């Protein structure tokens, strides 16, 4: 399993760059992918000649330990255990400049695709794939050249333009990024020492960003960058350039990868260790002593998704009049399964976000922060790689319990939250229903009934016709469509087609929350639109 996962983790920055270029390019995703690949490789390979690694002096050079780990074999030999050793950073030069505060953090340089390059974590890929590539494609996709160069006009010139455009960025990165990276690493490790305050505000802010869709970017900053912690910096005082029983004798540059920075990646990397304990202590307990709280910015999701939100849905269900519970069940039951199994919470959250906004922005967001705080104080360590469903809990928490995950606190905290959520949601919606006027069904003249539309007809009618949508895209749980005329959209038909909630971003972009079937629905609708235009 490790041999399958490690290549993906090591290629994570490139994959992130590609995904952002696709997400922010409205048309011609193929060109965006090709440009992002070439640009990213140009970016990292251009930096390689400007990074100098000094000779190994007091660092880890050879493995002298054959009968267990010991640090008493001299300065130039040490033990191969789990992680990479911290080489003395005084020998590191970036852009032919040493010291000046540019080499305080060993993780600043990483080896990627065979070359030594700056470790820009998720920030480099986001800027290249999410900002530079979309801008260049929009500006130069229709560029015209003289007749003798006409073959390279338009899209054929874009890969060259994008590749050349990252060269100034690479130079600026070599000049300024070491200071920025150092600040991020120290800030991330300082935040981790806040005794749980950081986890509360992380859970609170992440949930408040759900309506905007930017919660993924916010979480990624802490899951996959040194803002979520830097292992090598945390162990630097223990090591001091010499051997530490946590560290490996191999050169840190040769094996260093982004998996050593960021809360989610640190936790997942720790799960791959071939041993369950270090110096007679479980891995996560040993890390905790070094102020490395793996999983602290992810595990707070589990009590919310497996206990709190299902209890909230149950409270909403029983608050309805018995005759209306069957209708409410159609929306709530799929939402519960999504939250419980996959960790996708939007179907339930959007069922009350606009109905009773205070429940979401005041109660639910605060309780999410509290869940993160309680899980952190309990000493649990449950990493996550996707969202926080029961499948991830079993794989990352239950199975590796011998590593010190202490997953069982999830059930204790979740049970308490479930009681609170059921009570609050039941009485809040009970009060809401009593304040709503009783709806009466209109009587059609002559007893005639309007023929029911099929699901596809409801989608077409609700969107104002296929030609009213200029761009079909989706994420994990939402359809993200660009709309020509907002007035042509019939929201009631969209609700009948299965849309859980509708969010407008301006007058020309709509987000339709449909749950985990977003990809399937978007494919079906885009095919119908293309068929109607052919």
XYZ file of C-alpha atoms in Angstrom:
534
model
C 0.000 0.000 0.000
C 2.839 2.372 0.819
C 4.414 1.808 -2.600
C 1.092 2.810 -4.161
C 0.478 5.863 -1.987
C 3.953 7.424 -1.887
C 4.176 8.232 -5.626
C 0.835 10.027 -5.365
C 1.977 11.998 -2.327
C 5.256 12.929 -3.985
C 3.420 14.047 -7.134
C 0.809 15.904 -5.078
C 2.019 19.436 -6.022
C 1.822 18.612 -9.739
C -1.626 17.042 -9.358
C -2.776 20.102 -7.430
C -1.476 22.397 -10.167
C -3.371 20.414 -12.805
C -6.610 20.362 -10.807
C -6.553 24.129 -10.250
C -5.920 24.811 -13.927
C -8.956 22.692 -14.819
C -11.156 24.295 -12.160
C -10.379 27.887 -13.170
C -10.355 27.403 -16.937
C -13.866 27.599 -18.286
C -13.162 25.900 -21.600
C -10.597 23.604 -23.200
C -9.451 21.735 -20.104
C -7.066 19.652 -22.213
C -4.969 22.677 -23.139
C -5.010 23.817 -19.508
C -3.694 20.442 -18.329
C -0.918 20.377 -20.931
C 0.140 23.952 -20.098
C 0.104 23.324 -16.347
C 2.297 20.199 -16.666
C 4.902 21.951 -18.814
C 4.846 25.084 -16.663
C 5.247 23.198 -13.398
C 8.168 21.130 -14.685
C 9.820 24.266 -16.061
C 9.305 25.943 -12.684
C 11.010 23.245 -10.598
C 13.771 22.319 -13.066
C 14.771 25.942 -13.593
C 15.445 26.280 -9.852
C 17.721 23.237 -9.583
C 21.030 24.843 -10.732
C 20.604 27.652 -8.190
C 20.423 25.306 -5.170
C 23.739 24.154 -3.712
C 23.993 21.424 -1.094
C 27.200 21.513 0.933
C 29.208 18.471 1.907
C 28.001 16.450 4.870
C 29.949 17.450 7.960
C 28.191 16.958 11.264
C 25.033 15.582 9.731
C 24.008 11.993 9.102
C 26.302 10.421 6.533
C 26.306 6.676 7.078
C 24.335 4.131 9.010
C 26.545 2.709 11.770
C 23.753 1.171 13.808
C 23.116 -2.482 13.195
C 21.772 -3.559 16.574
C 19.088 -0.995 17.226
C 19.159 2.763 17.451
C 21.784 4.618 19.383
C 23.261 8.069 19.004
C 26.588 7.271 20.616
C 28.481 6.212 17.512
C 29.999 9.540 16.596
C 28.964 12.625 14.724
C 29.156 11.276 11.222
C 27.121 8.113 11.632
C 23.659 7.587 13.004
C 20.691 5.272 13.032
C 18.144 4.591 10.391
C 14.726 4.612 12.017
C 11.666 6.421 10.711
C 12.086 9.908 9.347
C 14.780 11.768 7.474
C 17.539 13.391 9.462
C 18.011 17.125 9.539
C 21.206 17.943 7.729
C 23.167 20.961 8.941
C 21.582 23.846 7.088
C 24.628 26.133 7.198
C 25.889 24.346 4.070
C 22.741 25.112 2.050
C 22.884 27.913 -0.522
C 19.907 29.169 -2.495
C 20.657 31.515 -5.391
C 24.287 31.423 -4.208
C 23.231 33.044 -0.935
C 23.765 31.284 2.394
C 22.643 32.327 5.851
C 20.726 35.668 5.909
C 17.867 33.717 7.481
C 17.323 31.731 4.289
C 18.391 28.303 5.539
C 16.898 28.086 9.028
C 14.354 25.422 8.060
C 15.697 22.167 6.525
C 12.441 21.456 4.687
C 12.874 24.492 2.422
C 14.500 22.232 -0.199
C 12.911 19.046 -1.461
C 13.669 16.503 -4.159
C 10.949 16.222 -6.755
C 11.001 14.352 -10.069
C 14.742 13.797 -9.802
C 15.912 17.336 -9.019
C 16.473 19.441 -5.910
C 13.995 22.301 -5.882
C 12.360 24.706 -3.474
C 9.503 23.247 -1.494
C 6.644 25.587 -2.381
C 4.094 23.160 -0.913
C 0.608 24.001 -2.235
C 1.316 27.686 -2.815
C 3.383 27.306 -5.982
C 0.900 24.924 -7.643
C -2.056 27.117 -6.662
C -0.489 30.233 -8.165
C 0.684 28.515 -11.354
C -2.438 26.407 -11.952
C -5.065 28.651 -10.385
C -3.865 32.139 -11.366
C -1.198 32.173 -14.075
C -2.491 29.447 -16.421
C -6.150 30.653 -16.506
C -5.000 34.243 -17.084
C -2.664 33.337 -19.944
C -5.209 31.029 -21.590
C -7.868 33.712 -21.473
C -5.545 36.421 -22.802
C -3.612 34.568 -25.516
C -5.853 31.706 -26.672
C -6.759 33.623 -29.859
C -3.398 35.253 -30.530
C -2.539 35.704 -34.218
C 0.988 35.519 -35.643
C 2.387 36.512 -39.060
C 1.553 34.225 -41.957
C 4.888 32.412 -41.925
C 4.287 31.550 -38.235
C 0.535 31.037 -38.501
C 0.845 27.360 -37.600
C 1.729 28.382 -34.038
C -1.155 30.831 -33.665
C -3.818 30.435 -31.007
C -3.702 27.443 -28.686
C -0.527 25.971 -30.186
C 1.465 28.876 -28.777
C 0.015 28.648 -25.265
C 2.342 25.911 -23.892
C 5.388 27.973 -24.895
C 3.941 31.186 -23.456
C 3.055 29.486 -20.170
C 6.439 27.778 -19.849
C 8.349 31.016 -20.442
C 6.073 32.952 -18.096
C 7.030 30.841 -15.075
C 10.739 31.690 -15.417
C 10.427 35.120 -13.746
C 8.233 33.488 -11.105
C 10.912 30.862 -10.456
C 13.558 33.576 -10.005
C 11.364 35.558 -7.622
C 10.666 32.356 -5.706
C 14.384 31.624 -5.348
C 14.922 35.126 -4.020
C 12.021 35.588 -1.599
C 10.453 32.185 -0.900
C 13.053 30.945 1.653
C 12.066 33.756 4.016
C 8.354 33.162 3.432
C 8.735 29.405 3.977
C 10.684 29.959 7.187
C 7.960 32.271 8.479
C 5.225 29.768 7.582
C 7.049 26.885 9.279
C 7.701 28.785 12.494
C 4.158 30.169 12.480
C 2.653 26.715 11.939
C 4.620 25.141 14.791
C 3.866 28.116 17.047
C 0.140 27.776 16.320
C 0.328 24.080 17.234
C 1.432 25.027 20.761
C -1.776 26.950 21.514
C -3.256 24.065 23.568
C -6.279 23.590 21.328
C -7.256 27.194 20.635
C -6.097 26.768 17.041
C -8.327 23.743 16.545
C -11.430 25.590 17.778
C -10.973 28.498 15.393
C -10.059 26.154 12.548
C -13.321 24.219 12.969
C -15.312 27.439 13.340
C -13.874 29.228 10.307
C -13.917 26.186 8.054
C -17.620 25.739 8.674
C -18.399 29.440 8.215
C -16.764 29.250 4.777
C -19.021 26.395 3.597
C -21.554 28.716 1.871
C -18.784 30.366 -0.161
C -17.140 27.110 -1.242
C -13.726 28.371 -0.099
C -13.571 25.986 2.853
C -11.546 23.543 0.737
C -8.815 26.125 0.113
C -8.806 27.180 3.768
C -8.428 23.588 4.970
C -5.730 22.842 2.389
C -3.546 25.642 3.757
C -3.295 23.763 7.058
C -3.560 20.183 5.800
C -0.881 20.319 3.110
C 1.446 23.225 4.009
C 3.756 24.063 6.947
C 0.961 26.157 8.464
C -0.295 22.813 9.742
C 3.099 21.931 11.227
C 6.635 21.127 10.091
C 8.090 17.880 11.435
C 11.717 18.640 10.688
C 11.569 22.065 12.308
C 9.881 20.590 15.388
C 12.662 18.005 15.712
C 15.471 20.404 14.879
C 16.299 21.170 18.517
C 16.510 17.444 19.266
C 18.770 16.868 16.312
C 21.029 19.888 16.019
C 22.599 18.336 12.954
C 23.461 15.114 14.818
C 21.679 11.823 15.075
C 18.279 11.587 16.719
C 16.561 8.264 17.274
C 13.498 9.554 15.441
C 15.515 10.411 12.384
C 16.983 8.437 9.532
C 20.631 8.296 8.537
C 19.822 9.052 4.926
C 20.301 12.539 3.575
C 17.156 14.535 4.231
C 17.258 16.212 0.824
C 17.214 12.877 -0.996
C 14.042 11.733 0.723
C 12.346 14.914 1.892
C 8.877 15.437 0.495
C 5.802 17.590 1.221
C 4.423 14.732 3.337
C 6.487 16.057 6.257
C 4.567 19.334 6.376
C 0.870 19.895 6.954
C -1.436 18.297 9.482
C -3.116 15.808 7.146
C 0.059 14.685 5.384
C 2.011 14.329 8.638
C -0.737 12.131 10.053
C -1.070 9.966 6.958
C 2.700 9.619 6.652
C 2.861 8.507 10.294
C 0.307 5.778 9.626
C 2.657 4.308 7.018
C 5.477 3.735 9.525
C 6.401 0.048 9.842
C 6.340 0.213 13.642
C 3.691 1.190 16.187
C 5.931 2.707 18.828
C 9.108 4.711 19.386
C 11.157 4.305 22.576
C 8.353 2.248 24.151
C 5.773 4.926 23.373
C 3.133 4.872 20.686
C 4.051 6.926 17.640
C 1.413 9.637 18.051
C 2.098 9.927 21.786
C 5.804 10.416 21.094
C 5.034 13.046 18.463
C 2.707 14.801 20.892
C 5.590 15.239 23.332
C 7.414 17.063 20.531
C 4.360 19.320 20.009
C 3.382 17.518 16.826
C -0.359 16.926 17.198
C -1.049 14.904 14.062
C -4.689 14.967 12.975
C -5.687 17.872 15.202
C -7.065 19.883 12.269
C -9.028 17.003 10.760
C -10.398 14.710 13.468
C -12.992 17.187 14.752
C -15.070 16.351 11.695
C -15.799 12.792 12.765
C -18.095 13.467 15.780
C -20.001 16.035 13.717
C -20.466 13.826 10.672
C -21.255 10.530 12.381
C -23.269 11.811 15.345
C -24.223 15.497 15.371
C -25.633 16.004 11.883
C -27.536 12.681 11.761
C -29.069 13.676 15.119
C -29.934 17.101 13.675
C -31.656 15.426 10.722
C -33.610 13.226 13.124
C -34.699 16.309 15.054
C -35.845 18.021 11.852
C -37.741 14.885 10.821
C -39.705 14.588 14.071
C -40.438 18.324 14.131
C -42.596 17.909 11.018
C -46.261 17.037 11.190
C -46.684 13.243 10.803
C -48.359 13.755 7.425
C -45.329 15.680 6.104
C -42.588 13.438 7.449
C -42.557 11.234 4.360
C -41.715 14.245 2.182
C -39.005 15.434 4.581
C -37.548 11.934 4.665
C -36.730 12.078 0.942
C -34.202 14.853 1.564
C -32.957 13.976 5.032
C -32.189 10.266 4.612
C -29.758 10.700 1.677
C -28.160 13.573 3.586
C -27.630 11.382 6.644
C -25.986 8.624 4.613
C -23.751 11.154 2.841
C -22.604 12.600 6.153
C -22.219 9.268 7.922
C -20.390 7.287 5.251
C -18.688 9.835 2.982
C -18.353 12.847 5.256
C -20.248 15.122 2.836
C -22.300 17.458 5.003
C -23.768 19.988 2.545
C -27.054 18.105 1.896
C -28.017 18.353 5.578
C -26.451 21.745 6.242
C -28.177 23.436 3.316
C -31.503 22.061 4.523
C -31.363 24.509 7.440
C -28.768 27.091 6.356
C -31.343 29.290 4.597
C -34.382 28.171 6.553
C -32.974 29.100 9.980
C -29.640 30.865 9.310
C -28.846 31.329 13.004
C -28.699 27.559 13.439
C -25.867 27.366 10.947
C -23.889 30.555 11.539
C -24.165 30.664 15.321
C -24.920 27.219 16.692
C -23.574 24.704 14.170
C -20.338 26.567 13.356
C -19.545 27.073 17.034
C -20.237 23.431 17.832
C -17.907 22.365 15.016
C -15.158 24.414 16.628
C -15.985 22.812 19.971
C -15.771 19.337 18.433
C -12.273 20.052 17.109
C -11.234 21.423 20.503
C -12.564 18.430 22.466
C -10.931 15.920 20.133
C -7.621 17.758 20.480
C -7.832 17.861 24.291
C -8.785 14.172 24.419
C -5.440 13.208 22.874
C -6.948 11.614 19.772
C -5.003 11.497 16.508
C -7.195 10.566 13.530
C -5.836 11.893 10.216
C -8.039 12.351 7.189
C -7.299 12.388 3.484
C -10.705 13.320 2.061
C -13.507 14.465 4.286
C -14.242 12.550 7.468
C -16.669 9.713 6.786
C -16.954 6.426 8.647
C -14.751 4.704 6.041
C -11.850 7.016 6.823
C -12.462 6.632 10.538
C -12.046 2.865 10.260
C -8.959 3.030 8.022
C -7.168 5.923 9.752
C -8.426 5.544 13.311
C -9.747 2.094 14.215
C -7.305 -0.180 12.371
C -4.089 1.660 13.401
C -5.204 2.080 17.035
C -1.896 0.567 18.205
C -0.137 3.672 16.907
C -2.008 5.761 19.485
C -4.942 7.128 17.477
C -7.275 6.818 20.509
C -10.243 6.918 18.142
C -12.723 5.845 20.834
C -13.026 9.395 22.172
C -14.850 10.103 18.908
C -17.837 8.094 20.160
C -17.910 9.728 23.596
C -17.729 13.277 22.228
C -20.092 12.488 19.367
C -22.747 11.022 21.674
C -22.827 14.204 23.731
C -23.073 16.352 20.619
C -25.872 14.163 19.237
C -28.074 14.808 22.279
C -27.484 18.553 22.049
C -28.084 18.664 18.291
C -31.306 16.658 18.409
C -32.741 18.860 21.153
C -31.775 22.168 19.547
C -32.898 21.236 16.030
C -36.135 19.617 17.149
C -37.361 22.636 19.095
C -35.976 25.174 16.606
C -37.800 23.590 13.671
C -40.903 22.944 15.754
C -41.064 26.680 16.441
C -40.324 27.440 12.790
C -43.167 25.221 11.533
C -45.713 26.787 13.878
C -44.823 30.252 12.559
C -45.323 29.289 8.917
C -48.716 29.866 7.262
C -50.556 26.715 6.240
C -50.145 26.124 2.531
C -53.198 25.189 0.491
C -53.104 23.324 -2.766
C -54.613 25.357 -5.666
C -57.678 23.863 -7.368
C -57.345 23.617 -11.126
C -60.418 24.598 -13.119
C -62.515 21.726 -14.354
C -60.592 19.265 -12.203
C -57.794 19.157 -14.781
C -54.317 18.360 -13.545
C -51.091 19.671 -15.039
C -49.113 16.771 -16.492
C -46.016 15.922 -14.474
C -42.686 16.686 -16.084
C -39.950 14.100 -16.318
C -36.730 14.623 -14.362
C -34.820 15.799 -17.449
C -37.649 18.170 -18.381
C -37.559 19.602 -14.860
C -33.829 20.241 -15.180
C -34.278 21.913 -18.565
C -37.179 24.026 -17.362
C -35.491 24.901 -14.076
C -32.304 26.071 -15.777
C -34.234 28.176 -18.269
C -33.317 25.955 -21.185
C -30.018 24.360 -22.121
C -28.901 27.498 -23.969
C -29.226 29.502 -20.741
C -26.201 27.686 -19.270
C -22.824 28.785 -20.632
C -20.560 26.584 -18.513
C -21.236 23.197 -16.922
C -18.956 22.301 -14.003
C -19.267 20.518 -10.686
C -17.400 19.739 -7.484
C -17.982 16.886 -5.032
C -21.505 17.960 -4.063
C -22.463 21.008 -6.177
C -23.280 21.881 -9.756
C -21.505 25.161 -10.571
C -23.164 26.725 -13.615
C -22.710 30.056 -15.387
C -26.127 31.455 -16.318
C -27.003 33.938 -19.077
C -30.305 35.169 -17.657
C -31.171 34.647 -13.999
C -34.824 35.512 -14.624
C -35.285 32.409 -16.784
C -34.294 30.059 -13.945
C -37.244 28.392 -12.178
C -36.012 27.350 -8.747
C -39.161 25.367 -7.899
C -38.553 23.042 -10.859
C -34.929 22.600 -9.802
C -36.089 21.596 -6.317
C -38.486 19.072 -7.852
C -35.600 17.669 -9.916
C -33.699 16.894 -6.715
C -31.739 20.042 -5.891
C -31.333 20.333 -2.123
C -30.414 24.020 -2.007
C -29.634 26.850 -4.412
C -26.971 29.509 -3.916
C -26.462 32.436 -6.280
C -23.049 34.079 -6.630
C -23.935 37.299 -8.411
C -26.535 37.236 -11.183
C -24.702 34.926 -13.569
C -23.420 32.031 -11.474
C -25.459 29.514 -9.519
C -24.426 26.657 -7.242
C -26.894 23.768 -7.034
C -26.307 21.501 -4.043
C -27.219 17.946 -5.054
C -24.940 15.740 -2.921
C -22.427 13.106 -4.100
C -24.296 12.571 -7.398
C -23.023 15.926 -8.667
C -20.600 14.362 -11.163
C -23.234 11.960 -12.494
C -25.885 14.669 -12.837
C -23.515 17.150 -14.476
C -22.415 14.576 -17.042
C -26.030 13.779 -17.861
C -27.054 17.440 -18.197
C -24.028 18.449 -20.268
C -24.686 15.549 -22.666
C -28.320 16.628 -23.008
C -27.210 20.193 -23.712
C -24.732 19.070 -26.393
C -27.369 16.832 -27.983
C -29.818 19.724 -28.218
C -27.213 21.920 -29.904
C -26.161 19.325 -32.460
